[in-house]
């Protein structure tokens, strides 16, 4: 079973940037990868997904501000978060999905097979 470990979360001010990382214990290119987030009392929300070598998809709330990318040589997944808002405060989770016959990258949590423990992102004014 693949292991996912997120890092890079922390405290930021509104308008600042943070970059999250997800270390994949296996070969990243074998999976579709995604970021989800969850704030207290709210449902898990899709943030971004990528299927190597470059197909991407973004949630409406982060489109134009966040960028998902990979370094397949290091088996690393990244999320560059720009123009942070207070509403971006949440636990960010890295997720992986076994690649199947579908062409697109799924944005549904139930489509993903493996999850990291999460990293906290807190944005203040």
PDB file of C-alpha atoms in Angstrom:
ATOM      1  CA  UNK A   1       0.000   0.000   0.000  1.00  0.00           C
ATOM      2  CA  UNK A   2       1.372   3.400  -0.977  1.00  0.00           C
ATOM      3  CA  UNK A   3       2.255   5.831   1.820  1.00  0.00           C
ATOM      4  CA  UNK A   4       1.559   9.563   1.481  1.00  0.00           C
ATOM      5  CA  UNK A   5       3.089  12.188   3.775  1.00  0.00           C
ATOM      6  CA  UNK A   6       2.130  15.859   3.525  1.00  0.00           C
ATOM      7  CA  UNK A   7       4.307  18.732   4.691  1.00  0.00           C
ATOM      8  CA  UNK A   8       4.638  22.483   4.310  1.00  0.00           C
ATOM      9  CA  UNK A   9       1.544  23.649   6.129  1.00  0.00           C
ATOM     10  CA  UNK A  10       1.621  26.434   8.656  1.00  0.00           C
ATOM     11  CA  UNK A  11       0.431  29.920   9.473  1.00  0.00           C
ATOM     12  CA  UNK A  12       0.178  32.546   6.762  1.00  0.00           C
ATOM     13  CA  UNK A  13      -1.360  35.960   6.358  1.00  0.00           C
ATOM     14  CA  UNK A  14      -4.021  36.738   3.787  1.00  0.00           C
ATOM     15  CA  UNK A  15      -2.373  37.413   0.438  1.00  0.00           C
ATOM     16  CA  UNK A  16       0.694  35.294   1.224  1.00  0.00           C
ATOM     17  CA  UNK A  17       1.807  32.085  -0.467  1.00  0.00           C
ATOM     18  CA  UNK A  18       2.571  28.582   0.791  1.00  0.00           C
ATOM     19  CA  UNK A  19       3.811  25.477  -0.980  1.00  0.00           C
ATOM     20  CA  UNK A  20       2.684  22.080   0.236  1.00  0.00           C
ATOM     21  CA  UNK A  21       4.508  18.849  -0.530  1.00  0.00           C
ATOM     22  CA  UNK A  22       3.379  15.237  -0.584  1.00  0.00           C
ATOM     23  CA  UNK A  23       5.973  12.477  -0.528  1.00  0.00           C
ATOM     24  CA  UNK A  24       4.852   9.297  -2.280  1.00  0.00           C
ATOM     25  CA  UNK A  25       6.423   6.020  -1.156  1.00  0.00           C
ATOM     26  CA  UNK A  26       5.901   4.395  -4.552  1.00  0.00           C
ATOM     27  CA  UNK A  27       6.225   5.516  -8.131  1.00  0.00           C
ATOM     28  CA  UNK A  28       4.153   8.676  -8.491  1.00  0.00           C
ATOM     29  CA  UNK A  29       3.600   8.040 -12.188  1.00  0.00           C
ATOM     30  CA  UNK A  30       1.507   4.966 -11.352  1.00  0.00           C
ATOM     31  CA  UNK A  31      -1.214   7.124  -9.789  1.00  0.00           C
ATOM     32  CA  UNK A  32      -3.543  10.014 -10.351  1.00  0.00           C
ATOM     33  CA  UNK A  33      -2.797  12.482  -7.551  1.00  0.00           C
ATOM     34  CA  UNK A  34      -4.991  15.052  -5.846  1.00  0.00           C
ATOM     35  CA  UNK A  35      -5.304  17.523  -3.010  1.00  0.00           C
ATOM     36  CA  UNK A  36      -8.442  17.775  -0.895  1.00  0.00           C
ATOM     37  CA  UNK A  37      -9.107  20.000   2.086  1.00  0.00           C
ATOM     38  CA  UNK A  38     -11.452  19.957   5.031  1.00  0.00           C
ATOM     39  CA  UNK A  39     -12.342  22.722   7.458  1.00  0.00           C
ATOM     40  CA  UNK A  40     -14.010  22.012  10.823  1.00  0.00           C
ATOM     41  CA  UNK A  41     -17.697  21.299  10.379  1.00  0.00           C
ATOM     42  CA  UNK A  42     -17.460  21.209   6.585  1.00  0.00           C
ATOM     43  CA  UNK A  43     -17.329  18.433   4.019  1.00  0.00           C
ATOM     44  CA  UNK A  44     -14.142  17.358   2.308  1.00  0.00           C
ATOM     45  CA  UNK A  45     -13.573  19.680  -0.648  1.00  0.00           C
ATOM     46  CA  UNK A  46     -11.753  18.992  -3.891  1.00  0.00           C
ATOM     47  CA  UNK A  47      -8.819  21.339  -4.471  1.00  0.00           C
ATOM     48  CA  UNK A  48      -6.745  20.070  -7.398  1.00  0.00           C
ATOM     49  CA  UNK A  49      -5.714  16.906  -9.211  1.00  0.00           C
ATOM     50  CA  UNK A  50      -3.066  15.840 -11.688  1.00  0.00           C
ATOM     51  CA  UNK A  51      -2.386  12.817 -13.852  1.00  0.00           C
ATOM     52  CA  UNK A  52       1.225  12.604 -14.933  1.00  0.00           C
ATOM     53  CA  UNK A  53       2.542  13.772 -17.333  1.00  0.00           C
ATOM     54  CA  UNK A  54       0.366  16.842 -17.040  1.00  0.00           C
ATOM     55  CA  UNK A  55      -3.422  16.648 -17.067  1.00  0.00           C
ATOM     56  CA  UNK A  56      -4.775  18.920 -14.315  1.00  0.00           C
ATOM     57  CA  UNK A  57      -8.084  19.903 -12.758  1.00  0.00           C
ATOM     58  CA  UNK A  58      -8.952  22.549 -10.146  1.00  0.00           C
ATOM     59  CA  UNK A  59     -11.825  23.279  -7.842  1.00  0.00           C
ATOM     60  CA  UNK A  60     -13.715  26.486  -8.527  1.00  0.00           C
ATOM     61  CA  UNK A  61     -12.723  28.058  -5.209  1.00  0.00           C
ATOM     62  CA  UNK A  62      -8.981  27.829  -5.946  1.00  0.00           C
ATOM     63  CA  UNK A  63      -8.808  28.088  -9.725  1.00  0.00           C
ATOM     64  CA  UNK A  64      -6.425  30.848 -10.746  1.00  0.00           C
ATOM     65  CA  UNK A  65      -4.740  30.919  -7.328  1.00  0.00           C
ATOM     66  CA  UNK A  66      -3.385  27.396  -6.733  1.00  0.00           C
ATOM     67  CA  UNK A  67      -1.101  25.305  -8.936  1.00  0.00           C
ATOM     68  CA  UNK A  68      -0.637  21.542  -8.683  1.00  0.00           C
ATOM     69  CA  UNK A  69       2.564  19.974  -9.976  1.00  0.00           C
ATOM     70  CA  UNK A  70       4.813  16.938  -9.613  1.00  0.00           C
ATOM     71  CA  UNK A  71       8.447  15.965  -9.628  1.00  0.00           C
ATOM     72  CA  UNK A  72       8.241  12.394 -10.835  1.00  0.00           C
ATOM     73  CA  UNK A  73      11.962  11.811 -10.373  1.00  0.00           C
ATOM     74  CA  UNK A  74      11.556  12.495  -6.647  1.00  0.00           C
ATOM     75  CA  UNK A  75       8.045  11.007  -6.368  1.00  0.00           C
ATOM     76  CA  UNK A  76       6.793  14.315  -4.995  1.00  0.00           C
ATOM     77  CA  UNK A  77       3.469  16.102  -5.391  1.00  0.00           C
ATOM     78  CA  UNK A  78       3.211  19.848  -4.771  1.00  0.00           C
ATOM     79  CA  UNK A  79       0.516  22.439  -4.270  1.00  0.00           C
ATOM     80  CA  UNK A  80       1.526  26.061  -4.720  1.00  0.00           C
ATOM     81  CA  UNK A  81      -1.040  28.226  -2.949  1.00  0.00           C
ATOM     82  CA  UNK A  82      -1.036  31.909  -3.859  1.00  0.00           C
ATOM     83  CA  UNK A  83      -3.191  34.841  -2.784  1.00  0.00           C
ATOM     84  CA  UNK A  84      -4.299  32.969   0.307  1.00  0.00           C
ATOM     85  CA  UNK A  85      -7.630  33.867   1.871  1.00  0.00           C
ATOM     86  CA  UNK A  86      -8.918  33.316   5.386  1.00  0.00           C
ATOM     87  CA  UNK A  87     -11.401  30.826   3.914  1.00  0.00           C
ATOM     88  CA  UNK A  88      -8.458  28.683   2.768  1.00  0.00           C
ATOM     89  CA  UNK A  89      -7.924  27.647   6.389  1.00  0.00           C
ATOM     90  CA  UNK A  90      -8.262  23.863   6.467  1.00  0.00           C
ATOM     91  CA  UNK A  91      -6.431  20.577   6.776  1.00  0.00           C
ATOM     92  CA  UNK A  92      -4.972  19.721   3.374  1.00  0.00           C
ATOM     93  CA  UNK A  93      -4.859  16.064   2.374  1.00  0.00           C
ATOM     94  CA  UNK A  94      -2.829  14.376  -0.324  1.00  0.00           C
ATOM     95  CA  UNK A  95      -4.610  11.539  -2.127  1.00  0.00           C
ATOM     96  CA  UNK A  96      -3.660   8.948  -4.734  1.00  0.00           C
ATOM     97  CA  UNK A  97      -5.731   6.864  -7.109  1.00  0.00           C
ATOM     98  CA  UNK A  98      -4.714   3.762  -8.979  1.00  0.00           C
ATOM     99  CA  UNK A  99      -4.705   4.673 -12.637  1.00  0.00           C
ATOM    100  CA  UNK A 100      -7.539   3.119 -14.595  1.00  0.00           C
ATOM    101  CA  UNK A 101      -9.057   3.347 -18.054  1.00  0.00           C
ATOM    102  CA  UNK A 102     -10.646   6.787 -17.543  1.00  0.00           C
ATOM    103  CA  UNK A 103      -9.059   9.678 -19.404  1.00  0.00           C
ATOM    104  CA  UNK A 104      -9.959  12.490 -17.004  1.00  0.00           C
ATOM    105  CA  UNK A 105      -8.777  13.134 -13.455  1.00  0.00           C
ATOM    106  CA  UNK A 106     -11.523  12.488 -10.874  1.00  0.00           C
ATOM    107  CA  UNK A 107     -12.536  15.134  -8.339  1.00  0.00           C
ATOM    108  CA  UNK A 108     -14.597  12.833  -6.120  1.00  0.00           C
ATOM    109  CA  UNK A 109     -13.048  11.668  -2.825  1.00  0.00           C
ATOM    110  CA  UNK A 110     -14.469   8.160  -3.190  1.00  0.00           C
ATOM    111  CA  UNK A 111     -12.457   7.695  -6.379  1.00  0.00           C
ATOM    112  CA  UNK A 112      -9.169   7.870  -4.465  1.00  0.00           C
ATOM    113  CA  UNK A 113      -7.565   4.860  -2.837  1.00  0.00           C
ATOM    114  CA  UNK A 114      -4.840   6.239  -0.564  1.00  0.00           C
ATOM    115  CA  UNK A 115      -4.695   9.234   1.788  1.00  0.00           C
ATOM    116  CA  UNK A 116      -2.098  11.072   3.803  1.00  0.00           C
ATOM    117  CA  UNK A 117      -2.540  12.270   7.380  1.00  0.00           C
ATOM    118  CA  UNK A 118      -2.981  15.902   6.394  1.00  0.00           C
ATOM    119  CA  UNK A 119      -1.201  19.173   7.070  1.00  0.00           C
ATOM    120  CA  UNK A 120      -2.808  22.223   8.669  1.00  0.00           C
ATOM    121  CA  UNK A 121      -3.010  25.498   6.768  1.00  0.00           C
ATOM    122  CA  UNK A 122      -4.133  28.511   8.783  1.00  0.00           C
ATOM    123  CA  UNK A 123      -4.622  31.897   7.150  1.00  0.00           C
ATOM    124  CA  UNK A 124      -5.116  35.037   9.216  1.00  0.00           C
ATOM    125  CA  UNK A 125      -5.756  38.664   8.350  1.00  0.00           C
TER     126      UNK A 125
END
